[in-house]
Short mmCIF file of C-alpha atoms and ligand atoms in Angstrom, two decimals:
data_model
loop_
_atom_site.label_atom_id
_atom_site.label_comp_id
_atom_site.label_asym_id
_atom_site.label_seq_id
_atom_site.Cartn_x
_atom_site.Cartn_y
_atom_site.Cartn_z
CA UNK M 1119 14.41 -32.15 1.83
CA UNK M 1120 10.82 -30.92 1.75
CA UNK M 1121 8.00 -33.18 0.76
CA UNK M 1122 7.11 -33.16 -2.94
CA UNK M 1123 4.25 -35.11 -4.42
CA UNK M 1124 6.00 -35.79 -7.72
CA UNK M 1125 5.99 -39.50 -7.07
CA UNK M 1126 3.77 -40.71 -4.29
CA UNK M 1127 3.97 -44.28 -3.04
CA UNK M 1128 1.96 -45.92 -0.26
CA UNK M 1129 2.97 -48.41 2.43
CA UNK M 1130 0.16 -50.34 4.14
CA UNK M 1131 1.05 -51.99 7.44
CA UNK M 1132 -0.72 -55.33 7.48
CA UNK M 1133 1.69 -57.81 9.04
CA UNK M 1134 0.34 -57.96 12.58
CA UNK M 1135 -1.56 -60.96 13.90
CA UNK M 1136 -4.09 -58.76 15.59
CA UNK M 1137 -3.65 -60.51 18.93
CA UNK M 1138 -6.51 -58.61 20.50
CA UNK M 1139 -8.92 -60.00 17.89
CA UNK M 1140 -8.32 -63.47 19.34
CA UNK M 1141 -8.60 -65.01 15.89
CA UNK M 1142 -6.74 -67.39 13.61
CA UNK M 1143 -7.54 -65.05 10.76
CA UNK M 1144 -5.12 -62.13 10.38
CA UNK M 1145 -6.85 -58.96 11.49
CA UNK M 1146 -6.63 -57.29 8.08
CA UNK M 1147 -8.63 -60.16 6.54
CA UNK M 1148 -11.59 -59.65 8.86
CA UNK M 1149 -14.45 -58.01 7.04
CA UNK M 1150 -16.58 -54.92 7.30
CA UNK M 1151 -19.75 -54.83 5.18
CA UNK M 1152 -18.42 -57.60 2.96
CA UNK M 1153 -14.91 -56.33 2.28
CA UNK M 1154 -11.70 -57.20 4.05
CA UNK M 1155 -10.06 -54.45 6.05
CA UNK M 1156 -7.11 -54.66 3.70
CA UNK M 1157 -9.30 -54.31 0.60
CA UNK M 1158 -10.91 -51.22 2.07
CA UNK M 1159 -7.60 -49.56 2.90
CA UNK M 1160 -6.21 -50.45 -0.54
CA UNK M 1161 -9.25 -48.92 -2.19
CA UNK M 1162 -8.87 -45.68 -0.27
CA UNK M 1163 -5.15 -45.51 -1.08
CA UNK M 1164 -5.74 -46.18 -4.76
CA UNK M 1165 -7.99 -43.11 -4.89
CA UNK M 1166 -4.86 -40.94 -4.58
CA UNK M 1167 -3.37 -42.57 -7.71
CA UNK M 1168 0.00 -43.45 -6.20
CA UNK M 1169 2.62 -45.02 -8.47
CA UNK M 1170 3.05 -48.01 -6.16
CA UNK M 1171 1.41 -49.54 -3.10
CA UNK M 1172 3.51 -51.77 -0.87
CA UNK M 1173 1.60 -54.10 1.45
CA UNK M 1174 3.62 -55.27 4.44
CA UNK M 1175 2.35 -58.74 5.32
CA UNK M 1176 3.76 -61.15 7.90
CA UNK M 1177 1.40 -63.17 10.07
CA UNK M 1178 -0.24 -65.69 7.71
CA UNK M 1179 1.76 -64.19 4.85
CA UNK M 1180 0.29 -66.56 2.25
CA UNK M 1181 -3.31 -65.76 3.09
CA UNK M 1182 -2.71 -62.04 3.01
CA UNK M 1183 -0.78 -62.35 -0.27
CA UNK M 1184 -3.68 -64.31 -1.75
CA UNK M 1185 -6.08 -61.53 -0.81
CA UNK M 1186 -3.79 -59.00 -2.48
CA UNK M 1187 -3.61 -61.19 -5.61
CA UNK M 1188 -7.40 -61.39 -5.73
CA UNK M 1189 -7.69 -57.64 -5.34
CA UNK M 1190 -5.16 -57.01 -8.12
CA UNK M 1191 -7.95 -57.71 -10.61
CA UNK M 1192 -10.14 -54.89 -9.34
CA UNK M 1193 -10.43 -51.84 -11.60
CA UNK M 1194 -9.50 -49.44 -8.80
CA UNK M 1195 -5.95 -50.85 -8.75
CA UNK M 1196 -5.45 -50.56 -12.49
CA UNK M 1197 -2.19 -48.86 -13.38
CA UNK M 1198 -0.85 -49.00 -9.81
CA UNK M 1199 2.16 -51.20 -9.03
CA UNK M 1200 1.32 -53.53 -6.17
CA UNK M 1201 3.97 -55.21 -4.05
CA UNK M 1202 3.72 -57.48 -1.06
CA UNK M 1203 6.70 -57.71 1.27
CA UNK M 1204 7.24 -60.13 4.12
CA UNK M 1205 7.88 -58.79 7.62
CA UNK M 1206 8.89 -62.20 8.90
CA UNK M 1207 9.09 -61.15 12.52
CA UNK M 1208 6.66 -58.52 13.68
CA UNK M 1209 8.72 -56.15 15.76
CA UNK M 1210 6.32 -53.23 15.74
CA UNK M 1211 4.86 -50.63 13.40
CA UNK M 1212 8.23 -48.89 13.00
CA UNK M 1213 9.85 -52.13 11.91
CA UNK M 1214 6.95 -52.81 9.52
CA UNK M 1215 7.51 -49.38 7.97
CA UNK M 1216 11.24 -50.17 7.58
CA UNK M 1217 10.37 -53.40 5.77
CA UNK M 1218 7.81 -51.57 3.64
CA UNK M 1219 10.26 -48.83 2.74
CA UNK M 1220 12.67 -51.41 1.36
CA UNK M 1221 10.18 -51.95 -1.49
CA UNK M 1222 9.45 -48.27 -2.07
CA UNK M 1223 11.18 -46.99 -5.20
CA UNK M 1224 14.31 -44.86 -4.78
CA UNK M 1225 12.54 -42.47 -7.14
CA UNK M 1226 9.61 -41.93 -4.77
CA UNK M 1227 9.45 -38.40 -3.38
CA UNK M 1228 6.71 -39.01 -0.82
CA UNK M 1229 5.46 -42.00 1.13
CA UNK M 1230 2.01 -42.28 2.66
CA UNK M 1231 1.88 -44.80 5.50
CA UNK M 1232 -1.47 -46.36 6.30
CA UNK M 1233 -2.41 -48.88 8.98
CA UNK M 1234 -4.13 -51.94 7.54
CA UNK M 1235 -6.67 -51.96 10.35
CA UNK M 1236 -8.54 -48.71 9.64
CA UNK M 1237 -11.37 -50.07 7.50
CA UNK M 1238 -13.40 -46.93 6.99
CA UNK M 1239 -10.64 -44.70 5.71
CA UNK M 1240 -11.62 -42.92 2.51
CA UNK M 1241 -9.75 -41.04 -0.16
CA UNK M 1242 -11.30 -37.78 1.07
CA UNK M 1243 -9.80 -38.30 4.54
CA UNK M 1244 -6.32 -38.64 3.03
CA UNK M 1245 -6.50 -35.82 0.49
CA UNK M 1246 -6.07 -33.06 3.14
CA UNK M 1247 -2.62 -34.46 3.92
CA UNK M 1248 -1.62 -34.02 0.29
CA UNK M 1249 -3.14 -30.52 0.26
CA UNK M 1250 -1.14 -29.63 3.36
CA UNK M 1251 2.06 -30.87 1.73
CA UNK M 1252 1.35 -28.73 -1.28
CA UNK M 1253 0.54 -25.64 0.76
CA UNK M 1254 3.50 -25.84 3.15
CA UNK M 1255 7.13 -26.87 3.17
CA UNK M 1256 7.13 -29.92 5.40
CA UNK M 1257 8.84 -33.28 5.82
CA UNK M 1258 6.06 -34.99 7.69
CA UNK M 1259 2.34 -34.49 8.06
CA UNK M 1260 0.27 -36.67 10.33
CA UNK M 1261 -3.45 -37.17 10.58
CA UNK M 1262 -5.05 -36.87 14.00
CA UNK M 1263 -8.59 -36.71 15.34
CA UNK M 1264 -10.33 -35.77 18.56
CA UNK M 1265 -11.81 -38.80 20.24
CA UNK M 1266 -13.97 -38.45 23.36
CA UNK M 1267 -12.85 -41.95 24.43
CA UNK M 1268 -9.19 -41.96 23.44
CA UNK M 1269 -8.30 -45.05 25.45
CA UNK M 1270 -6.05 -47.47 23.55
CA UNK M 1271 -4.79 -44.96 20.99
CA UNK M 1272 -1.52 -43.07 20.83
CA UNK M 1273 -1.95 -39.48 22.09
CA UNK M 1274 -0.71 -36.43 20.20
CA UNK M 1275 1.31 -34.38 22.65
CA UNK M 1276 1.58 -30.65 22.01
CA UNK M 1277 3.48 -27.91 23.81
CA UNK M 1278 1.93 -24.75 25.27
CA UNK M 1279 1.96 -23.07 21.86
CA UNK M 1280 0.16 -26.01 20.26
CA UNK M 1281 3.18 -27.38 18.42
CA UNK M 1282 3.43 -31.18 18.26
CA UNK M 1283 6.24 -32.57 20.36
CA UNK M 1284 5.55 -36.28 19.99
CA UNK M 1285 3.14 -39.20 20.11
CA UNK M 1286 2.88 -41.25 23.27
CA UNK M 1287 1.29 -44.70 23.27
CA UNK M 1288 -1.41 -45.43 25.86
CA UNK M 1289 0.88 -47.82 27.73
CA UNK M 1290 3.62 -45.20 27.95
CA UNK M 1291 1.30 -42.29 28.90
CA UNK M 1292 1.52 -40.38 32.16
CA UNK M 1293 -1.82 -39.80 33.92
CA UNK M 1294 -1.93 -36.31 32.48
CA UNK M 1295 -1.13 -37.47 28.93
CA UNK M 1296 -3.85 -40.09 29.19
CA UNK M 1297 -6.42 -37.27 29.40
CA UNK M 1298 -5.43 -35.95 25.98
CA UNK M 1299 -8.25 -36.49 23.48
CA UNK M 1300 -6.30 -35.88 20.28
CA UNK M 1301 -5.30 -39.30 19.00
CA UNK M 1302 -2.91 -40.67 16.40
CA UNK M 1303 -4.64 -42.29 13.43
CA UNK M 1304 -1.35 -43.92 12.37
CA UNK M 1305 -1.61 -42.19 9.00
CA UNK M 1306 1.49 -40.26 8.00
CA UNK M 1307 2.63 -38.53 4.83
CA UNK M 1308 6.41 -38.29 4.73
CA UNK M 1309 9.15 -37.10 2.45
CA UNK M 1310 10.85 -40.38 1.49
CA UNK M 1311 14.32 -39.27 2.54
CA UNK M 1312 13.07 -37.98 5.87
CA UNK M 1313 11.29 -41.29 6.50
CA UNK M 1314 14.43 -43.25 5.72
CA UNK M 1315 16.46 -41.20 8.21
CA UNK M 1316 13.76 -41.24 10.89
CA UNK M 1317 13.21 -45.00 10.71
CA UNK M 1318 16.93 -45.59 11.10
CA UNK M 1319 16.78 -43.81 14.46
CA UNK M 1320 14.05 -45.94 16.06
CA UNK M 1321 14.71 -47.90 19.23
CA UNK M 1322 12.72 -50.23 21.47
CA UNK M 1323 12.87 -48.18 24.67
CA UNK M 1324 9.14 -48.30 25.41
CA UNK M 1325 6.59 -50.27 27.40
CA UNK M 1326 6.08 -52.83 24.62
CA UNK M 1327 9.74 -53.21 23.60
CA UNK M 1328 8.78 -52.61 19.97
CA UNK M 1329 9.96 -50.30 17.22
CA UNK M 1330 7.26 -47.64 17.29
CA UNK M 1331 6.50 -45.83 14.06
CA UNK M 1332 5.12 -43.01 16.19
CA UNK M 1333 8.70 -42.10 17.18
CA UNK M 1334 9.35 -40.61 13.74
CA UNK M 1335 7.43 -37.60 15.06
CA UNK M 1336 9.83 -37.10 17.98
CA UNK M 1337 12.66 -37.50 15.46
CA UNK M 1338 11.19 -34.72 13.32
CA UNK M 1339 10.99 -32.49 16.39
CA UNK M 1340 14.54 -33.19 17.59
CA UNK M 1341 16.04 -32.78 14.14
CA UNK M 1342 13.97 -29.64 13.47
CA UNK M 1343 12.41 -31.20 10.39
CA UNK M 1344 9.30 -29.24 9.40
CA UNK M 1345 6.25 -31.07 10.72
CA UNK M 1346 2.55 -30.49 10.32
CA UNK M 1347 -0.75 -32.15 11.15
CA UNK M 1348 -4.27 -32.32 9.87
CA UNK M 1349 -7.12 -33.02 12.30
CA UNK M 1350 -10.26 -34.61 10.91
CA UNK M 1351 -13.73 -33.68 12.11
CA UNK M 1352 -15.25 -37.10 11.51
CA UNK M 1353 -13.84 -39.69 13.87
CA UNK M 1354 -14.98 -43.14 12.70
CA UNK M 1355 -13.54 -43.02 9.17
CA UNK M 1356 -10.00 -42.72 10.52
CA UNK M 1357 -10.21 -45.12 13.46
CA UNK M 1358 -8.29 -48.35 13.69
CA UNK M 1359 -9.89 -51.45 15.17
CA UNK M 1360 -7.94 -53.77 17.44
CA UNK M 1361 -10.75 -55.86 18.91
CA UNK M 1362 -13.88 -57.48 17.56
CA UNK M 1363 -15.92 -55.05 19.62
CA UNK M 1364 -14.21 -52.04 18.06
CA UNK M 1365 -14.65 -53.58 14.62
CA UNK M 1366 -18.35 -54.17 15.26
CA UNK M 1367 -18.79 -50.52 16.16
CA UNK M 1368 -17.12 -49.41 12.94
CA UNK M 1369 -19.20 -51.89 10.96
CA UNK M 1370 -22.40 -50.60 12.56
CA UNK M 1371 -21.37 -47.06 11.65
CA UNK M 1372 -20.71 -47.97 8.02
CA UNK M 1373 -23.84 -50.11 7.80
CA UNK M 1374 -25.98 -47.19 8.94
CA UNK M 1375 -24.37 -45.00 6.27
CA UNK M 1376 -24.98 -47.59 3.54
CA UNK M 1377 -28.59 -48.00 4.62
CA UNK M 1378 -29.16 -44.27 4.63
CA UNK M 1379 -27.62 -43.98 1.16
CA UNK M 1380 -30.03 -46.61 -0.21
CA UNK M 1381 -33.03 -44.97 1.41
CA UNK M 1382 -31.99 -41.69 -0.20
CA UNK M 1383 -31.89 -43.50 -3.56
CA UNK M 1384 -35.48 -44.72 -3.18
CA UNK M 1385 -35.30 -48.01 -1.32
CA UNK M 1386 -37.64 -48.63 1.63
CA UNK M 1387 -36.02 -50.22 4.68
CA UNK M 1388 -38.61 -51.47 7.14
CA UNK M 1389 -36.07 -51.60 9.96
CA UNK M 1390 -32.79 -49.88 9.01
CA UNK M 1391 -31.10 -51.02 12.20
CA UNK M 1392 -31.59 -54.63 11.22
CA UNK M 1393 -30.83 -54.55 7.52
CA UNK M 1394 -27.39 -55.66 6.35
CA UNK M 1395 -26.25 -54.51 2.93
CA UNK M 1396 -22.71 -55.14 1.76
CA UNK M 1397 -20.65 -52.44 0.15
CA UNK M 1398 -20.85 -53.79 -3.44
CA UNK M 1399 -24.59 -54.53 -3.49
CA UNK M 1400 -26.74 -52.69 -6.05
CA UNK M 1401 -30.46 -52.05 -5.46
CA UNK M 1402 -32.99 -50.57 -7.87
CA UNK M 1403 -35.67 -48.01 -7.17
CA UNK M 1404 -38.83 -48.66 -5.21
CA UNK M 1405 -37.53 -51.84 -3.67
CA UNK M 1406 -38.61 -52.71 -0.17
CA UNK M 1407 -36.48 -54.65 2.28
CA UNK M 1408 -38.03 -56.18 5.37
CA UNK M 1409 -36.38 -56.49 8.78
CA UNK M 1410 -33.46 -58.89 8.94
CA UNK M 1411 -32.65 -58.78 5.22
CA UNK M 1412 -28.99 -59.53 4.49
CA UNK M 1413 -27.71 -58.68 1.02
CA UNK M 1414 -24.18 -59.96 0.69
CA UNK M 1415 -21.33 -59.80 -1.79
CA UNK M 1416 -22.09 -58.75 -5.35
CA UNK M 1417 -25.85 -59.07 -5.12
CA UNK M 1418 -27.90 -56.99 -7.56
CA UNK M 1419 -31.58 -56.27 -7.02
CA UNK M 1420 -33.59 -54.75 -9.89
CA UNK M 1421 -36.41 -52.21 -9.50
CA UNK M 1422 -39.63 -52.90 -7.56
CA UNK M 1423 -38.41 -55.98 -5.75
CA UNK M 1424 -40.03 -56.82 -2.44
CA UNK M 1425 -38.01 -58.74 0.13
CA UNK M 1426 -40.23 -59.66 3.04
CA UNK M 1427 -37.37 -60.12 5.52
CA UNK M 1428 -35.14 -62.56 7.42
CA UNK M 1429 -33.58 -63.54 4.10
CA UNK M 1430 -29.96 -64.01 3.14
CA UNK M 1431 -29.07 -63.24 -0.47
CA UNK M 1432 -25.44 -63.76 -1.50
CA UNK M 1433 -23.83 -62.93 -4.86
CA UNK M 1434 -27.16 -63.23 -6.66
CA UNK M 1435 -29.28 -61.29 -9.12
CA UNK M 1436 -32.97 -60.68 -8.51
CA UNK M 1437 -35.05 -59.47 -11.47
CA UNK M 1438 -37.58 -56.68 -11.58
CA UNK M 1439 -40.83 -56.89 -9.60
CA UNK M 1440 -39.92 -60.19 -7.99
CA UNK M 1441 -40.91 -61.04 -4.45
CA UNK M 1442 -38.76 -62.85 -1.94
CA UNK M 1443 -41.07 -63.96 0.83
CA UNK M 1444 -40.05 -64.59 4.42
CA UNK M 1445 -36.85 -66.47 5.36
CA UNK M 1446 -35.17 -67.48 2.12
CA UNK M 1447 -31.52 -68.24 1.47
CA UNK M 1448 -30.33 -67.54 -2.07
CA UNK M 1449 -26.72 -67.94 -3.13
CA UNK M 1450 -24.90 -67.45 -6.45
CA UNK M 1451 -28.21 -67.65 -8.28
CA UNK M 1452 -30.13 -65.65 -10.82
CA UNK M 1453 -33.82 -64.94 -10.54
CA UNK M 1454 -35.77 -63.39 -13.41
CA UNK M 1455 -38.55 -60.78 -13.40
CA UNK M 1456 -41.90 -61.26 -11.63
CA UNK M 1457 -40.79 -64.36 -9.74
CA UNK M 1458 -42.12 -65.30 -6.30
CA UNK M 1459 -39.76 -67.16 -3.99
CA UNK M 1460 -40.53 -68.62 -0.58
CA UNK M 1461 -41.41 -68.41 2.19
CA UNK M 1462 -38.62 -70.69 3.48
CA UNK M 1463 -36.94 -71.53 0.17
CA UNK M 1464 -33.30 -72.39 -0.35
CA UNK M 1465 -31.78 -71.54 -3.72
CA UNK M 1466 -28.30 -72.97 -3.75
CA UNK M 1467 -25.53 -71.98 -6.18
CA UNK M 1468 -26.34 -72.28 -9.84
CA UNK M 1469 -30.10 -71.86 -9.58
CA UNK M 1470 -31.13 -69.99 -12.69
CA UNK M 1471 -34.76 -68.95 -12.83
CA UNK M 1472 -36.32 -67.30 -15.85
CA UNK M 1473 -39.28 -64.91 -15.50
CA UNK M 1474 -42.51 -65.61 -13.58
CA UNK M 1475 -41.15 -68.67 -11.82
CA UNK M 1476 -42.73 -69.64 -8.50
CA UNK M 1477 -40.76 -71.41 -5.80
CA UNK M 1478 -42.80 -72.16 -2.71
CA UNK M 1479 -42.15 -73.15 0.86
CA UNK M 1480 -39.50 -75.70 1.79
CA UNK M 1481 -38.20 -76.00 -1.75
CA UNK M 1482 -34.50 -76.44 -2.41
CA UNK M 1483 -32.88 -75.92 -5.80
CA UNK M 1484 -29.27 -76.37 -6.89
CA UNK M 1485 -27.64 -76.12 -10.33
CA UNK M 1486 -31.07 -75.98 -11.86
CA UNK M 1487 -32.45 -73.98 -14.74
CA UNK M 1488 -36.17 -73.31 -14.47
CA UNK M 1489 -37.68 -71.74 -17.55
CA UNK M 1490 -40.47 -69.23 -17.84
CA UNK M 1491 -43.46 -69.77 -15.56
CA UNK M 1492 -42.29 -72.99 -13.85
CA UNK M 1493 -44.02 -73.68 -10.54
CA UNK M 1494 -42.43 -75.64 -7.71
CA UNK M 1495 -44.73 -74.70 -4.92
CA UNK M 1496 -44.09 -77.08 -2.03
CA UNK M 1497 -41.52 -79.29 -0.33
CA UNK M 1498 -39.35 -80.27 -3.29
CA UNK M 1499 -35.70 -80.75 -4.21
CA UNK M 1500 -34.72 -79.80 -7.75
CA UNK M 1501 -30.99 -80.30 -8.26
CA UNK M 1502 -28.87 -80.79 -11.40
CA UNK M 1503 -32.00 -80.26 -13.43
CA UNK M 1504 -33.52 -78.39 -16.32
CA UNK M 1505 -37.24 -77.68 -16.20
CA UNK M 1506 -39.03 -76.42 -19.30
CA UNK M 1507 -41.42 -73.47 -19.39
CA UNK M 1508 -44.85 -73.78 -17.79
CA UNK M 1509 -44.10 -77.08 -16.08
CA UNK M 1510 -45.79 -77.70 -12.74
CA UNK M 1511 -43.84 -79.69 -10.18
CA UNK M 1512 -46.08 -81.23 -7.53
CA UNK M 1513 -45.47 -81.16 -3.80
CA UNK M 1514 -42.70 -83.37 -2.52
CA UNK M 1515 -41.00 -84.02 -5.88
CA UNK M 1516 -37.38 -85.05 -5.65
CA UNK M 1517 -34.84 -85.14 -8.44
CA UNK M 1518 -32.62 -87.99 -7.23
CA UNK M 1519 -29.42 -86.63 -8.70
CA UNK M 1520 -26.86 -88.54 -6.62
CA UNK M 1521 -26.17 -92.19 -7.38
CA UNK M 1522 -24.72 -92.85 -3.95
CA UNK M 1523 -21.16 -93.29 -5.21
CA UNK M 1524 -19.38 -90.46 -6.95
CA UNK M 1525 -21.62 -89.09 -9.60
CA UNK M 1526 -24.38 -86.52 -9.90
CA UNK M 1527 -26.78 -87.02 -12.80
CA UNK M 1528 -29.11 -84.70 -14.61
CA UNK M 1529 -32.89 -84.61 -14.78
CA UNK M 1530 -34.41 -82.97 -17.82
CA UNK M 1531 -38.07 -82.07 -17.76
CA UNK M 1532 -39.43 -80.49 -20.91
CA UNK M 1533 -41.95 -77.69 -21.25
CA UNK M 1534 -45.57 -78.05 -20.18
CA UNK M 1535 -45.14 -81.13 -18.00
CA UNK M 1536 -47.05 -82.05 -14.89
CA UNK M 1537 -45.13 -83.94 -12.22
CA UNK M 1538 -47.51 -85.45 -9.67
CA UNK M 1539 -46.89 -85.02 -5.97
CA UNK M 1540 -44.40 -87.16 -4.14
CA UNK M 1541 -42.58 -88.29 -7.25
CA UNK M 1542 -38.97 -89.36 -7.28
CA UNK M 1543 -37.21 -88.77 -10.60
CA UNK M 1544 -34.12 -90.95 -10.55
CA UNK M 1545 -31.50 -89.27 -12.73
CA UNK M 1546 -30.34 -89.50 -15.44
CA UNK M 1547 -33.89 -89.27 -16.70
CA UNK M 1548 -35.88 -87.20 -19.14
CA UNK M 1549 -39.55 -86.27 -19.11
CA UNK M 1550 -40.70 -85.37 -22.63
CA UNK M 1551 -42.70 -82.31 -23.56
CA UNK M 1552 -46.21 -82.16 -22.14
CA UNK M 1553 -45.77 -85.49 -20.31
CA UNK M 1554 -47.39 -86.37 -16.99
CA UNK M 1555 -45.95 -88.27 -14.06
CA UNK M 1556 -48.46 -89.90 -11.77
CA UNK M 1557 -48.31 -88.92 -8.10
CA UNK M 1558 -46.14 -91.15 -5.96
CA UNK M 1559 -44.13 -92.52 -8.88
CA UNK M 1560 -40.50 -93.50 -8.75
CA UNK M 1561 -39.43 -92.73 -12.29
CA UNK M 1562 -36.31 -94.59 -13.41
CA UNK M 1563 -36.90 -94.52 -17.16
CA UNK M 1564 -37.54 -91.56 -19.40
CA UNK M 1565 -41.18 -90.65 -20.08
CA UNK M 1566 -41.81 -89.88 -23.75
CA UNK M 1567 -43.42 -86.67 -24.96
CA UNK M 1568 -47.13 -86.49 -24.22
CA UNK M 1569 -47.19 -89.73 -22.17
CA UNK M 1570 -48.17 -90.54 -18.62
CA UNK M 1571 -45.48 -92.20 -16.53
CA UNK M 1572 -46.85 -94.31 -13.69
CA UNK M 1573 -44.44 -96.21 -11.48
CA UNK M 1574 -46.01 -97.27 -8.21
CA UNK M 1575 -47.65 -100.30 -6.62
CA UNK M 1576 -51.23 -100.70 -7.72
CA UNK M 1577 -53.89 -100.02 -5.11
CA UNK M 1578 -56.30 -102.78 -4.08
CA UNK M 1579 -59.27 -102.27 -1.79
CA UNK M 1580 -60.30 -105.17 0.47
CA UNK M 1581 -64.06 -105.16 0.96
CA UNK M 1582 -65.38 -105.43 4.55
CA UNK M 1583 -61.88 -105.60 6.01
CA UNK M 1584 -62.59 -103.15 8.89
CA UNK M 1585 -65.70 -105.00 10.04
CA UNK M 1586 -63.87 -108.37 10.04
CA UNK M 1587 -60.97 -106.88 12.03
CA UNK M 1588 -63.44 -105.74 14.72
CA UNK M 1589 -64.86 -109.23 14.99
CA UNK M 1590 -61.40 -110.79 15.49
CA UNK M 1591 -59.83 -108.26 17.86
CA UNK M 1592 -62.91 -106.84 19.50
CA UNK M 1593 -61.69 -103.27 18.72
C1 UD1 J 2765 -1.13 -47.84 16.35
C2 UD1 J 2765 -0.29 -46.64 16.80
C3 UD1 J 2765 -1.16 -45.73 17.69
C4 UD1 J 2765 -2.41 -45.31 16.94
C5 UD1 J 2765 -3.17 -46.54 16.41
C6 UD1 J 2765 -4.27 -46.07 15.47
C7 UD1 J 2765 2.05 -47.37 17.02
C8 UD1 J 2765 3.12 -47.78 17.94
N1 UD1 J 2765 0.86 -47.08 17.55
O1 UD1 J 2765 -1.46 -48.57 17.53
O2 UD1 J 2765 -0.42 -44.57 18.05
O3 UD1 J 2765 -3.23 -44.55 17.79
O4 UD1 J 2765 -2.29 -47.39 15.66
O5 UD1 J 2765 -5.07 -47.11 15.09
O6 UD1 J 2765 2.28 -47.26 15.84
N2 UD1 J 2765 1.70 -53.98 12.11
C9 UD1 J 2765 2.65 -54.57 11.29
N3 UD1 J 2765 3.77 -55.09 11.86
C10 UD1 J 2765 4.03 -55.02 13.19
C11 UD1 J 2765 3.05 -54.41 14.01
C12 UD1 J 2765 1.91 -53.91 13.44
O7 UD1 J 2765 2.48 -54.63 10.08
O8 UD1 J 2765 5.08 -55.51 13.61
C13 UD1 J 2765 0.47 -53.47 11.48
C14 UD1 J 2765 -0.77 -54.14 12.02
O9 UD1 J 2765 -1.08 -55.27 11.24
C15 UD1 J 2765 -1.81 -53.03 11.91
C16 UD1 J 2765 -1.02 -51.74 11.98
O10 UD1 J 2765 0.35 -52.10 11.80
O11 UD1 J 2765 -2.50 -53.09 10.67
C17 UD1 J 2765 -1.15 -51.05 13.35
O12 UD1 J 2765 -0.74 -51.96 14.35
P1 UD1 J 2765 -1.57 -52.15 15.69
O13 UD1 J 2765 -0.95 -53.22 16.48
O14 UD1 J 2765 -2.99 -52.23 15.38
O15 UD1 J 2765 -1.24 -50.76 16.40
P2 UD1 J 2765 -2.12 -50.03 17.49
O16 UD1 J 2765 -1.85 -50.62 18.83
O17 UD1 J 2765 -3.51 -49.94 17.05
MG1 MG J 2766 -4.53 -50.86 15.49
#
């Protein structure tokens, strides 16, 4: 029956609620450095180019299926059949594997089983299992690792000659077995036929009353099926996470690796322990990231960008030689070259800044296109707007885009305008090229090209008023 790699398929166990996470979100949808646990495991599996990957979902089936559908579009899954199967009742990892196997092709020669809760698993951790199957005649090869704190994991039990005799779960361990440091990673490469036979033999005679996948190892031993193991040197990449604390430790591990990788590529990190860079972020050379910088999602930072720190940048593009000063939040936005943003600026989705734009403190933008050299230096809101090149927006300017009922309207300001401080531009409204708006105006009608729009109460000065007041009140 020996294991051949002619047609490899993968089963990912992702149906559990993750009770120990104490979360409404299924465990496999929690994230590490911006990617769901499931996405990370799928990516690692896809590296082995299997013919098919079967995801066993169950708890919150729809949500997990949606994540799989979203991931289907990713290039790493191209050419791989992807199936999601419903384990309606979660009766243990062995039962999940049974459900998964029902969607594995009859033609498959080998099945790799992966737990959906091992977020740091990489293709290179799995490859040795395939190498082992090629080098030896085996039915089953499992991946183990030595863990100085093995508590919570299944222990690999070996006889005096070092041969594996079984896996015992923590809750079923004797005191002596509990001391064993070699743990089960829950990653198994099996000949398909062997797996089918072994899963049919499972029972629930254990402390948790579940069908344990681990028992396929005891089945291999009792039926004298050839069995092998590979032990990894690096621990974290193959660890599963059952609690938020365990997940945070794995995330910290991966974060430190990502940070080190960027430093090696020429990025300065002022405080690597407090810099948070998601997996898919791209950063150019000679950038500098201050303490507390968070770069999330598909953010791209060009060369020579300076991020002062305490800023959150999500799914955005920052152009070359731009500066993000202290404490800015930038989301789904695009910033050109040589721009200066902040401190304390909020660029909401759809902010599109051309080159040399300046956004100062306490400025908020949303769905706004600001052309070359625009300055919005203080305390303004620019939403649903287009601002032409070289325009200067004075402190406290508001584009009043919302009419209070249902609609948002657009403000269009042409190139070379000057909007005086504390102006309210009530949209829809257009300020023509080179026009001025007087400070304190509430502009409700368009201002033609080259004109001055003034819309405020006229000032009058009352002579001697202060002196007369003193005479009346005695102040
Ligand atoms: C499992 C192993 C343990 C190993 C550890 C490694 C068993 C019995 N134990 O324990 O030996 O050291 O992984 O991390 O296999 N799942 C389902 N359906 C179910 C139950 C679980 O799909 O009915 C999925 C979960 O969503 C999870 C994976 O299987 O992704 C592992 O389940 P989990 O409950 O985390 O098992 P552990 O207790 O960690
Ligand atoms: Mg687990």
